[in-house]
CSV table of C-alpha atoms in Angstrom, one decimal:
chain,number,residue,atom,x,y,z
A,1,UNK,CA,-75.5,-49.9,176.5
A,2,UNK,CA,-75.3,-47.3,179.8
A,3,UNK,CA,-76.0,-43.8,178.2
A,4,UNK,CA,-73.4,-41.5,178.6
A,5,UNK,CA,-74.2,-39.5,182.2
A,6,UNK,CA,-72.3,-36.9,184.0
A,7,UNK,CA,-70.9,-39.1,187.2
A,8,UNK,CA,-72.6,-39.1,190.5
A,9,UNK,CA,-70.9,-37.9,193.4
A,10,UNK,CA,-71.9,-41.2,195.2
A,11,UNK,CA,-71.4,-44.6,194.0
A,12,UNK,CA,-74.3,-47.0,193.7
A,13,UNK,CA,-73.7,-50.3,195.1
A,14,UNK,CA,-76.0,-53.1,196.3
A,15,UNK,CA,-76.0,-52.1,199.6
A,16,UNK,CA,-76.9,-48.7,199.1
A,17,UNK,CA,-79.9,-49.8,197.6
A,18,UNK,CA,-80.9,-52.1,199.8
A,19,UNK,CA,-80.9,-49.4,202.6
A,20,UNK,CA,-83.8,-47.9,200.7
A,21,UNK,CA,-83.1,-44.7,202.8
A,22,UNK,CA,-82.6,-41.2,202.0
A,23,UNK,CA,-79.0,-41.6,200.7
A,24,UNK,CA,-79.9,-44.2,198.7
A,25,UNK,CA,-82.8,-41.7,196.4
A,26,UNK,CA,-80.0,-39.2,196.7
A,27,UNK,CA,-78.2,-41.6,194.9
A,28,UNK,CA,-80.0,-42.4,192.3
A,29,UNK,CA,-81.0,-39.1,191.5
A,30,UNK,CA,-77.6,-38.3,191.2
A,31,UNK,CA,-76.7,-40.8,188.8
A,32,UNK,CA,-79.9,-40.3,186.6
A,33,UNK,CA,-80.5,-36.0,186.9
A,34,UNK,CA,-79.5,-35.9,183.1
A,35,UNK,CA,-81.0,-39.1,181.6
A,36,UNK,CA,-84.0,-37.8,180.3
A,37,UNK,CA,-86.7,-40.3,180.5
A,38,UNK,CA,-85.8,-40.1,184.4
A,39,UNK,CA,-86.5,-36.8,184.4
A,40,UNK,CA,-89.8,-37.5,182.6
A,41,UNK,CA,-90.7,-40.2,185.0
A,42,UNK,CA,-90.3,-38.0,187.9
A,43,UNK,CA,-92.1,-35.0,186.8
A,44,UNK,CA,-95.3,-37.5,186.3
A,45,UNK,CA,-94.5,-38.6,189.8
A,46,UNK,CA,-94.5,-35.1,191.0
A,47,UNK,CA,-97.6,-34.2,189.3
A,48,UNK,CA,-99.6,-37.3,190.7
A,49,UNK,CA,-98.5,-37.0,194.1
A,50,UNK,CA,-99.0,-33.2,194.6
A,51,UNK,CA,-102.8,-34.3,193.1
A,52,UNK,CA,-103.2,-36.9,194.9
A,53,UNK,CA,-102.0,-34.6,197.9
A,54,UNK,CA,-104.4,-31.8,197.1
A,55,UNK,CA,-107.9,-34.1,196.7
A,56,UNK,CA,-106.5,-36.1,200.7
A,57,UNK,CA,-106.9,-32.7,201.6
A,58,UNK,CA,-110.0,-31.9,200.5
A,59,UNK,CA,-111.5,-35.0,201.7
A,60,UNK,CA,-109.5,-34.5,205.2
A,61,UNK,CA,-111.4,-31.0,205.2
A,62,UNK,CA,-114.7,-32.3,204.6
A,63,UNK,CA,-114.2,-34.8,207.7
A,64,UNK,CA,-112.8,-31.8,209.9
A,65,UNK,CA,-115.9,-30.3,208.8
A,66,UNK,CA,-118.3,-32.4,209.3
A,67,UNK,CA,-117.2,-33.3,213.0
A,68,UNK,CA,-117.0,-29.7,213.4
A,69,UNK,CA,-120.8,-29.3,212.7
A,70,UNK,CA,-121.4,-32.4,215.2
A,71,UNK,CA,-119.7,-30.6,217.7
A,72,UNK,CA,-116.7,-33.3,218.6
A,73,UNK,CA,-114.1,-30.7,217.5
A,74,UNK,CA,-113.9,-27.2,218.2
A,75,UNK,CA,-113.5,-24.4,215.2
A,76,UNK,CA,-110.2,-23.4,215.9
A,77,UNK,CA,-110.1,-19.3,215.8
A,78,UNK,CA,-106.5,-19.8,214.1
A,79,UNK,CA,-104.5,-22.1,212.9
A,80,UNK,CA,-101.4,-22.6,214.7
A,81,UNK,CA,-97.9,-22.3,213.8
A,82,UNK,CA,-95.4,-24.5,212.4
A,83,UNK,CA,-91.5,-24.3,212.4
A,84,UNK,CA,-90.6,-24.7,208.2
A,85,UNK,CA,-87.3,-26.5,207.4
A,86,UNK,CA,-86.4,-26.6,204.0
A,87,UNK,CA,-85.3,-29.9,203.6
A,88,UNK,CA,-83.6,-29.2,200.0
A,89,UNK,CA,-80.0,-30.6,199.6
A,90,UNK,CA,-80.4,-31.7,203.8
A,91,UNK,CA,-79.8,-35.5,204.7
A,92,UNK,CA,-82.0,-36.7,206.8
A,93,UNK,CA,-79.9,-36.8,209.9
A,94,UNK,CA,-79.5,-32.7,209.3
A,95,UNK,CA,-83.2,-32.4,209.4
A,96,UNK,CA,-83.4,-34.3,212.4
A,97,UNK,CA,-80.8,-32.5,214.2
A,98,UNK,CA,-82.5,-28.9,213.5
A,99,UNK,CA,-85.4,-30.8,215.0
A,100,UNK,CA,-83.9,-32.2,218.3
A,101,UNK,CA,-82.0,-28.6,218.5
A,102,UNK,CA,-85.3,-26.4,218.8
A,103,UNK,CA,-87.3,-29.4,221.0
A,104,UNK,CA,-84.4,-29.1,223.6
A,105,UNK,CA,-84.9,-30.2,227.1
A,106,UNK,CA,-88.8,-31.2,226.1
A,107,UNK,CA,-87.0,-34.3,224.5
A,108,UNK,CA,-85.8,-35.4,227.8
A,109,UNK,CA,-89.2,-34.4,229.5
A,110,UNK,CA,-91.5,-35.8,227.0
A,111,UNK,CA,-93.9,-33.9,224.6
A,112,UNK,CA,-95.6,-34.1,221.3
A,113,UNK,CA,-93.0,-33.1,217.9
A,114,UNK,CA,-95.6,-32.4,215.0
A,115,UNK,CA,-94.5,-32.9,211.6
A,116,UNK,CA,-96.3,-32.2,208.3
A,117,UNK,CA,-95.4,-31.5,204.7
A,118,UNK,CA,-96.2,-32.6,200.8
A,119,UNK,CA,-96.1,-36.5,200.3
A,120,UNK,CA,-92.1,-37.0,199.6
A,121,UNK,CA,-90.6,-34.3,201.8
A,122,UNK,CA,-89.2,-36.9,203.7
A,123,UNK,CA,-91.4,-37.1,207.1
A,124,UNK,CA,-91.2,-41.2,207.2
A,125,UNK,CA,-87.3,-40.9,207.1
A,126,UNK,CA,-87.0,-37.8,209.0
A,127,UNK,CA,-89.5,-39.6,212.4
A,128,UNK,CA,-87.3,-42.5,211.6
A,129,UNK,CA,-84.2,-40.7,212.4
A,130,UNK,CA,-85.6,-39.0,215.1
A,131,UNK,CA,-86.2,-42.3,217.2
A,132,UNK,CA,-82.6,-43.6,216.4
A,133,UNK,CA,-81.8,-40.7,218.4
A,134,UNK,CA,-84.1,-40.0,220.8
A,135,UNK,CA,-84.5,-42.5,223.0
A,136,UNK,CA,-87.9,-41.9,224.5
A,137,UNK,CA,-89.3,-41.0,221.3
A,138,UNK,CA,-93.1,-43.1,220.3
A,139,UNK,CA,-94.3,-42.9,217.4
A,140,UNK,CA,-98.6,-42.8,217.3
A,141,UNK,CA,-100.9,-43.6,213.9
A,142,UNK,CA,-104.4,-43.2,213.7
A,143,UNK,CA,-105.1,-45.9,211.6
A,144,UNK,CA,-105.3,-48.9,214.5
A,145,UNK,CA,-108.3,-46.2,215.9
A,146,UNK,CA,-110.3,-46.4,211.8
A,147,UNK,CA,-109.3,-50.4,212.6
A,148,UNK,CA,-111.2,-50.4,216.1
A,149,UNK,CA,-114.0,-48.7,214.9
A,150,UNK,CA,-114.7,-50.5,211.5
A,151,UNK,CA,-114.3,-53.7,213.5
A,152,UNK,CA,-117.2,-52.3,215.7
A,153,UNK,CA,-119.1,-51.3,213.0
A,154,UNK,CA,-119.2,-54.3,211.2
A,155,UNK,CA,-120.1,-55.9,214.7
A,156,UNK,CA,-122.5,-54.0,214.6
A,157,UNK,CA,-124.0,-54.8,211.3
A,158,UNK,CA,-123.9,-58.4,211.7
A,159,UNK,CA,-125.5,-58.5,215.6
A,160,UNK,CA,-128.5,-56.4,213.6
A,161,UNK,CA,-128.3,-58.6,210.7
A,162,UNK,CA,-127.7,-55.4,208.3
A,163,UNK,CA,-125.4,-56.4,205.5
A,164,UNK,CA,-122.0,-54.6,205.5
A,165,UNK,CA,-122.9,-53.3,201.7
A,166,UNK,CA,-125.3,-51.0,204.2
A,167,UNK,CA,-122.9,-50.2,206.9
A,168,UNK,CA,-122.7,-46.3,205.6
A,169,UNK,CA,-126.8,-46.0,207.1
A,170,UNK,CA,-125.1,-47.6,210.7
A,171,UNK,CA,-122.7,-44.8,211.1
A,172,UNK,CA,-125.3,-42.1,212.7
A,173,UNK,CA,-123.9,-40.0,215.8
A,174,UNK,CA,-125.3,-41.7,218.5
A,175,UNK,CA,-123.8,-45.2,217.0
A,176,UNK,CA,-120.1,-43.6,216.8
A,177,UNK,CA,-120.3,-42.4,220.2
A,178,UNK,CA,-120.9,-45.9,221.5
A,179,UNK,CA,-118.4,-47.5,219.9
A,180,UNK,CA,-115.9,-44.8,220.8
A,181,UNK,CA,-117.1,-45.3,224.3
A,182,UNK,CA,-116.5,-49.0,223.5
A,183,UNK,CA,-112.6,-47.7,223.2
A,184,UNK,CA,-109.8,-47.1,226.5
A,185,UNK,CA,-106.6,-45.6,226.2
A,186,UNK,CA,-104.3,-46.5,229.0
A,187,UNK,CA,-101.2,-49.0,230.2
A,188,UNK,CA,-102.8,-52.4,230.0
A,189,UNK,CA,-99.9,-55.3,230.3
A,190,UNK,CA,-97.5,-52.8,231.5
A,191,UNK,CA,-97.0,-50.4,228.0
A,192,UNK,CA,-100.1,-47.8,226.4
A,193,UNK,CA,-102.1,-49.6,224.6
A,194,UNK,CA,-105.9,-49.1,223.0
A,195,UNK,CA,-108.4,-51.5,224.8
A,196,UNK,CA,-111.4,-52.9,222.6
A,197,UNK,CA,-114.7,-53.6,225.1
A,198,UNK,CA,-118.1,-54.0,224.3
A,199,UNK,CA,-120.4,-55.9,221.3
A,200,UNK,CA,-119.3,-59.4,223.0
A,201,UNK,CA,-115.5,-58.0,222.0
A,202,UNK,CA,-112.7,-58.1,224.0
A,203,UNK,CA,-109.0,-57.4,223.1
A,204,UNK,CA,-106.9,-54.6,223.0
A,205,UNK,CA,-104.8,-53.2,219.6
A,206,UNK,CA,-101.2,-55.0,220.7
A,207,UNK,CA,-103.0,-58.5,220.6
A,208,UNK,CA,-105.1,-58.1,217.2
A,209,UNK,CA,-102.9,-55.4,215.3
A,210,UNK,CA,-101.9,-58.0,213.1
A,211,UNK,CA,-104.5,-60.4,213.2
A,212,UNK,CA,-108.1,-59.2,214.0
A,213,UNK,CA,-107.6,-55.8,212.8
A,214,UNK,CA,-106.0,-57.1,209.5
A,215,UNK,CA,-108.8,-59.0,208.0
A,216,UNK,CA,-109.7,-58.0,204.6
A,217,UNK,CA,-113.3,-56.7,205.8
A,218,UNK,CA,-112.0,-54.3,207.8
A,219,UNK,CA,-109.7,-53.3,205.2
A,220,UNK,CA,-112.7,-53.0,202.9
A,221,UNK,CA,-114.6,-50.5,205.0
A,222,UNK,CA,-112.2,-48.4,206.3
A,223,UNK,CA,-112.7,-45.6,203.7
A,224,UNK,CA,-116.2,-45.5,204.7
A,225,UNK,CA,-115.8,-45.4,207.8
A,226,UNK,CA,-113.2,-43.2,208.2
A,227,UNK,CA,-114.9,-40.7,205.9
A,228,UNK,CA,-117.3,-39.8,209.1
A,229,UNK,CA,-115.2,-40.1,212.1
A,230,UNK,CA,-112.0,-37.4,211.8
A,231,UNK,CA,-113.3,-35.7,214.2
A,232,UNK,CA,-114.1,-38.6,216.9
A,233,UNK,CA,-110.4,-40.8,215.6
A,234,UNK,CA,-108.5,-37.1,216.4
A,235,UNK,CA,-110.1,-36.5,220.2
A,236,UNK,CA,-109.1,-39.8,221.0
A,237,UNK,CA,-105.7,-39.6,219.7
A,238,UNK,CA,-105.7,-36.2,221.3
A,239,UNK,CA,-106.1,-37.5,224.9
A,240,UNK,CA,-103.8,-40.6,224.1
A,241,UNK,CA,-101.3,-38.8,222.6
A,242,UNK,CA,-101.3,-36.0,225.7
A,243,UNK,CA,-101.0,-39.0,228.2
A,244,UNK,CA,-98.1,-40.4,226.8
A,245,UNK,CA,-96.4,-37.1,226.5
A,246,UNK,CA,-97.2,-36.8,230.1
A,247,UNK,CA,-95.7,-39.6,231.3
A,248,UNK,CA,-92.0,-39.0,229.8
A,249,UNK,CA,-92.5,-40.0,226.1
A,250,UNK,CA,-91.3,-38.2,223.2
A,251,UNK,CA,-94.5,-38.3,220.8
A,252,UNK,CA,-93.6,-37.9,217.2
A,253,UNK,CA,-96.7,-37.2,214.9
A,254,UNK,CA,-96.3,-37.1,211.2
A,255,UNK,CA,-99.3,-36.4,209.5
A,256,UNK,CA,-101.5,-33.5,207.6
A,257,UNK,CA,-102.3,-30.0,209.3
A,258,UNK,CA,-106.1,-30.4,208.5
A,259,UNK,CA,-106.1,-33.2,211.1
A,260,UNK,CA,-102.7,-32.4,213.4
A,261,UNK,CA,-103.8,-28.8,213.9
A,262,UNK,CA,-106.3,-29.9,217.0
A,263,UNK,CA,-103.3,-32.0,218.8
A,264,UNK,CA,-102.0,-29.9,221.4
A,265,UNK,CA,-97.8,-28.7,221.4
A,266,UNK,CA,-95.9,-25.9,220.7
A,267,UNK,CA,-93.3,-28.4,218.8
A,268,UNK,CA,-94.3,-28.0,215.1
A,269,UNK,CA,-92.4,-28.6,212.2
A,270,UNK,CA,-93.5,-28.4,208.2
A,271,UNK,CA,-90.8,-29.9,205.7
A,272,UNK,CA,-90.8,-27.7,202.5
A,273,UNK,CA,-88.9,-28.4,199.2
A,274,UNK,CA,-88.1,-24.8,197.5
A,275,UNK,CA,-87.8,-27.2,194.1
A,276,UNK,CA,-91.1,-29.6,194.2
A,277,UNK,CA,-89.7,-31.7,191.1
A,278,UNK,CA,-87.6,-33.5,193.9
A,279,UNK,CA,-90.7,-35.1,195.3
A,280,UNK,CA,-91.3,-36.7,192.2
A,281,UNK,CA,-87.6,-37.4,192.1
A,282,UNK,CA,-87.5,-39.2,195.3
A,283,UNK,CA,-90.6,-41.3,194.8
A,284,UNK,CA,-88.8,-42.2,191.3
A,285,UNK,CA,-85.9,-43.1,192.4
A,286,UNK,CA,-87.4,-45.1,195.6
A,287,UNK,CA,-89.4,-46.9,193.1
A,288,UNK,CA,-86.6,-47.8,190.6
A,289,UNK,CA,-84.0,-48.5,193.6
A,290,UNK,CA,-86.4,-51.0,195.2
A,291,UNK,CA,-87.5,-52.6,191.8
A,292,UNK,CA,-83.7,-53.1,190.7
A,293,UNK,CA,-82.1,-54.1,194.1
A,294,UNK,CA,-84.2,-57.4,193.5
A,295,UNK,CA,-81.9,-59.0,191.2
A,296,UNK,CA,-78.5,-57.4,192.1
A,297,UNK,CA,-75.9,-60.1,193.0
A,298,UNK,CA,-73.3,-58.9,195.9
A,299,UNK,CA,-70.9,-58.3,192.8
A,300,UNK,CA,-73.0,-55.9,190.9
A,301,UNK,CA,-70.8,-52.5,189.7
A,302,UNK,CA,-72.0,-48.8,189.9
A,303,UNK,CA,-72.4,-49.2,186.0
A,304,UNK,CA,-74.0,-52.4,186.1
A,305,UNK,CA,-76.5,-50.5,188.8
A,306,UNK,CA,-76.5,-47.6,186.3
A,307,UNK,CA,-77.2,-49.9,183.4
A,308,UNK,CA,-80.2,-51.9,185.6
A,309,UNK,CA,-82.0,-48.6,186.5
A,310,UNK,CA,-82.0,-46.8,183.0
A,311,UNK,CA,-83.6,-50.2,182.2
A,312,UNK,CA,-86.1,-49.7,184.6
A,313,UNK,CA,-87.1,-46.4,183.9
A,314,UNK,CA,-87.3,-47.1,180.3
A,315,UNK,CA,-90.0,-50.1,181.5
A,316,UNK,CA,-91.9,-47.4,183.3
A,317,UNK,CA,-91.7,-45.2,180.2
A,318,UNK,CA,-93.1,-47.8,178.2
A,319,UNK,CA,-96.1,-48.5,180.5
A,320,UNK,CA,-97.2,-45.3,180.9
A,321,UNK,CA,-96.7,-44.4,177.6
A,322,UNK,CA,-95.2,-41.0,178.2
A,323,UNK,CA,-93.6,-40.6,175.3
């Protein structure tokens, strides 16, 4: 039986979850505010993500740190400053427009748009949006750069014959800067792309994004490579990102400040959320919207929706044992 809620100003149907967009978490939020194991649910989320937030940054200061003290990134005398949008009650299309307004003719020109805030303030959506409607607009990750260099690493390792259980001893200075040596950023097969050269290797991130740079060693390693290299991953992307900009594209950067704050533009922008419990909203509903949406037929109601999520939530009750 569908407890008794207060009704949402927008109707859940099938394909509103299967957009799994911002609309869609505003809509499930809407229709579960006053069903109190939701609200349960997403003050757990809330508190796990603004921990897990708060020990990412900890570990992404130690890594600023550290290359800091190696001398591959400068001590900046200030941090610089970033545009806040309260993103509270704002669609995602709003955000992006306040965004688009204050980069104005830049987004014709090309440059670098910054964007940082708490996991769930909406960055993913918000960059989406943004390259909907910018047409220049590139989006740039660091984490094919941790790929290229653990892949060197462990080339590394097994041209010495030193098992990968004692890569963490390989990683010393003058090792990183060879293998970031061993790394070009320029237009190879007409687009910018990261070139892989040296250890007998020879490929570049478009052709082994998905292959190569997938494998499961890799994946294993990562953390402990990454651990050591901030400061060597965010030069690179630095100069890369600076080229791009250069040559007419629209850059959009979503990250954390600890590692953004050494990219160079005067386009910065933090998402805030004056209520945090949203976050955890948002992840909730998210969640719930993606795990429900599985077994929907075409036909499915807004109570039958209703009816399928409180089921759902009451699941995740039950295995966290919250109550």
């Amino acid at each position: 039986k569908v407890v008794e809620l207060c009704v949402a100003a927008m109707s859940l149907t099938p394909a509103l979850l299967r957009c799994q967009d911002d609309q869609t978490s505003r809509a499930v939020i809407e229709a579960l505010e006053s069903y109190a194991p939701f609200v349960t649910l997403a003050s757990v989320e809330t508190e796990a993500i603004m921990k897990r937030d708060e020990e990412d940054g900890v570990k992404l200061a130690d890594g600023i740190k550290l290359a800091q003290e190696k001398k591959v990134l400068p001590v900046l005398p200030e941090p610089p400053q970033y545009q806040r949008i309260d993103v509270q009650g704002k669609p995602a299309d709003a955000v992006a427009e306040e965004i688009i307004t204050a980069l104005g003719a830049a987004k014709d020109s090309g440059c670098v748009c910054i964007i940082v805030g708490l996991s769930g303030t909406g960055k993913g959506t918000t960059v989406s949006k943004l390259q909907q409607r910018i047409p220049a607009a590139s989006t740039w990750s660091n984490g094919n750069l941790f790929r290229c260099l653990t892949l060197l690493a462990l080339e590394h390792c097994k041209q010495k014959g030193v098992d990968a259980s004692q890569l963490d001893g390989e990683l010393t200075p003058e090792n990183l800067q060879a293998w970031m040596g061993m790394l070009e950023f320029g237009q190879f097969g007409g687009d910018f792309d990261i070139k892989i050269t040296g250890l007998g290797l020879a490929g570049t991130v478009s052709e082994w994004a998905t292959t190569v740079l997938k494998s499961a060693d890799i994946g294993k390693n990562i953390p402990v490579v990454a651990r050591v290299t901030q400061g060597e991953v965010v030069s690179f992307a630095a100069t890369a990102i600076t080229t791009m900009a250069s040559a007419g594209r629209v850059i959009l950067l979503e990250g954390r400040e600890q590692t953004v704050d050494f990219i160079p533009s005067p386009y910065r922008f933090c998402l805030t959320l004056a209520d945090t419990s949203i976050i955890g909203k948002r992840q909730a509903a998210m969640k719930l919207s993606a795990q429900v949406v599985k077994a929907l037929s075409d036909e499915a109601s807004h109570d039958d929706i209703l009816a399928a999520l409180q089921r759902e939530v009451d699941a995740e009750k039950a295995k966290h044992t919250m109550i």
